């Protein structure tokens, strides 16, 4: 049986699919579905989902703005402004994360961010 090339996402997008668990959250990248332990589903934009996947694939690693832009590859992100900071802020708000006492995304001096929660990759 032949499969149409356009029926599958590009290889880069297929690699971003996966399921992750961190703290009380589960994230399904294929569905862009963020679910809290009590069942609350929090909608994410494509850019927020891509940013979250970048963090979940690199927990404990300081990622500067340029690297986050490269990993997230968000179409609405511009490397010459502070859009990545706004995106991080939106993601923090949706996770209920306080930047002063972060449980998830910690701001690093010098212009980067670290995902500090332990991450489990699910099958």
Coordinates of C-alpha atoms in Angstrom, one line a residue:
X1 CA 0.0 0.0 0.0
X2 CA 1.3 3.5 -0.9
X3 CA 1.2 6.3 1.6
X4 CA 1.0 9.9 0.6
X5 CA 3.9 11.9 1.7
X6 CA 1.7 14.8 2.8
X7 CA -0.3 12.5 5.0
X8 CA 2.5 12.3 7.5
X9 CA 4.0 15.3 9.4
X10 CA 7.5 16.2 8.4
X11 CA 10.3 14.2 10.1
X12 CA 11.1 17.1 12.4
X13 CA 7.5 17.3 13.6
X14 CA 7.3 13.5 14.1
X15 CA 10.4 13.7 16.3
X16 CA 8.6 16.3 18.6
X17 CA 5.7 13.9 19.3
X18 CA 5.9 12.1 22.6
X19 CA 4.3 12.0 26.0
X20 CA 5.9 13.5 29.1
X21 CA 5.1 13.7 32.8
X22 CA 6.4 16.3 35.2
X23 CA 5.0 17.1 38.7
X24 CA 1.2 16.9 38.5
X25 CA 1.2 17.4 34.7
X26 CA 1.1 15.2 31.6
X27 CA 1.8 16.6 28.2
X28 CA 1.0 14.8 24.9
X29 CA 2.9 16.6 22.2
X30 CA 1.1 15.0 19.3
X31 CA -2.2 16.3 20.6
X32 CA -0.8 19.4 22.1
X33 CA -2.7 18.4 25.3
X34 CA -1.6 19.5 28.7
X35 CA -3.5 17.8 31.5
X36 CA -3.2 18.4 35.2
X37 CA -3.5 15.5 37.7
X38 CA -7.1 16.4 38.6
X39 CA -8.1 16.1 34.9
X40 CA -8.1 19.8 34.0
X41 CA -7.0 20.2 30.4
X42 CA -5.1 23.4 29.6
X43 CA -5.0 24.5 25.9
X44 CA -1.6 25.5 24.5
X45 CA -0.9 27.4 21.3
X46 CA 1.4 25.8 18.8
X47 CA 4.3 28.0 19.9
X48 CA 3.6 27.3 23.6
X49 CA 3.5 23.5 22.9
X50 CA 6.8 23.7 21.0
X51 CA 8.4 25.7 23.8
X52 CA 7.2 23.2 26.4
X53 CA 8.6 20.3 24.3
X54 CA 12.0 22.0 24.1
X55 CA 12.0 22.3 27.9
X56 CA 10.8 18.8 28.5
X57 CA 13.5 17.3 26.2
X58 CA 16.2 19.3 28.0
X59 CA 15.4 19.3 31.7
X60 CA 18.1 20.8 33.9
X61 CA 19.9 22.4 31.0
X62 CA 20.2 26.2 30.7
X63 CA 18.8 27.2 27.3
X64 CA 19.5 30.7 26.1
X65 CA 16.9 32.6 24.0
X66 CA 18.5 31.8 20.7
X67 CA 18.7 28.1 21.5
X68 CA 15.0 28.1 22.6
X69 CA 14.1 29.8 19.3
X70 CA 16.0 27.1 17.4
X71 CA 14.4 24.2 19.4
X72 CA 10.9 25.6 19.4
X73 CA 11.0 26.8 15.8
X74 CA 7.8 28.8 16.4
X75 CA 6.6 30.6 13.3
X76 CA 5.5 33.6 15.4
X77 CA 8.8 34.0 17.3
X78 CA 11.2 36.7 16.3
X79 CA 14.9 36.4 17.4
X80 CA 15.4 40.2 17.6
X81 CA 12.7 41.0 20.2
X82 CA 11.6 39.7 23.6
X83 CA 8.9 37.4 22.2
X84 CA 10.5 34.3 23.7
X85 CA 10.2 36.0 27.1
X86 CA 6.5 36.7 26.5
X87 CA 6.0 33.1 25.5
X88 CA 7.8 31.8 28.6
X89 CA 5.6 34.1 30.7
X90 CA 2.4 32.7 29.0
X91 CA 3.6 29.1 29.6
X92 CA 4.4 29.8 33.2
X93 CA 0.9 31.3 33.8
X94 CA -0.8 28.2 32.3
X95 CA 1.3 26.0 34.5
X96 CA 0.6 28.1 37.6
X97 CA 4.3 28.7 38.0
X98 CA 5.6 31.7 40.1
X99 CA 8.8 33.0 38.5
X100 CA 10.0 34.1 41.9
X101 CA 9.8 30.6 43.3
X102 CA 9.7 28.6 40.2
X103 CA 8.7 24.9 40.2
X104 CA 9.1 24.5 36.4
X105 CA 10.8 27.3 34.4
X106 CA 13.7 29.2 36.2
X107 CA 15.1 32.4 34.8
X108 CA 18.9 32.3 34.6
X109 CA 21.0 35.4 34.8
X110 CA 22.5 36.3 31.5
X111 CA 19.4 35.6 29.5
X112 CA 18.3 32.0 29.6
X113 CA 15.9 29.6 31.1
X114 CA 16.1 26.1 32.8
X115 CA 13.3 23.6 33.2
X116 CA 13.9 22.5 36.8
X117 CA 11.2 19.9 37.4
X118 CA 12.1 16.2 36.9
X119 CA 10.7 14.9 33.6
X120 CA 9.6 11.4 32.7
X121 CA 9.2 10.4 29.1
X122 CA 6.1 8.1 28.7
X123 CA 5.7 5.4 26.0

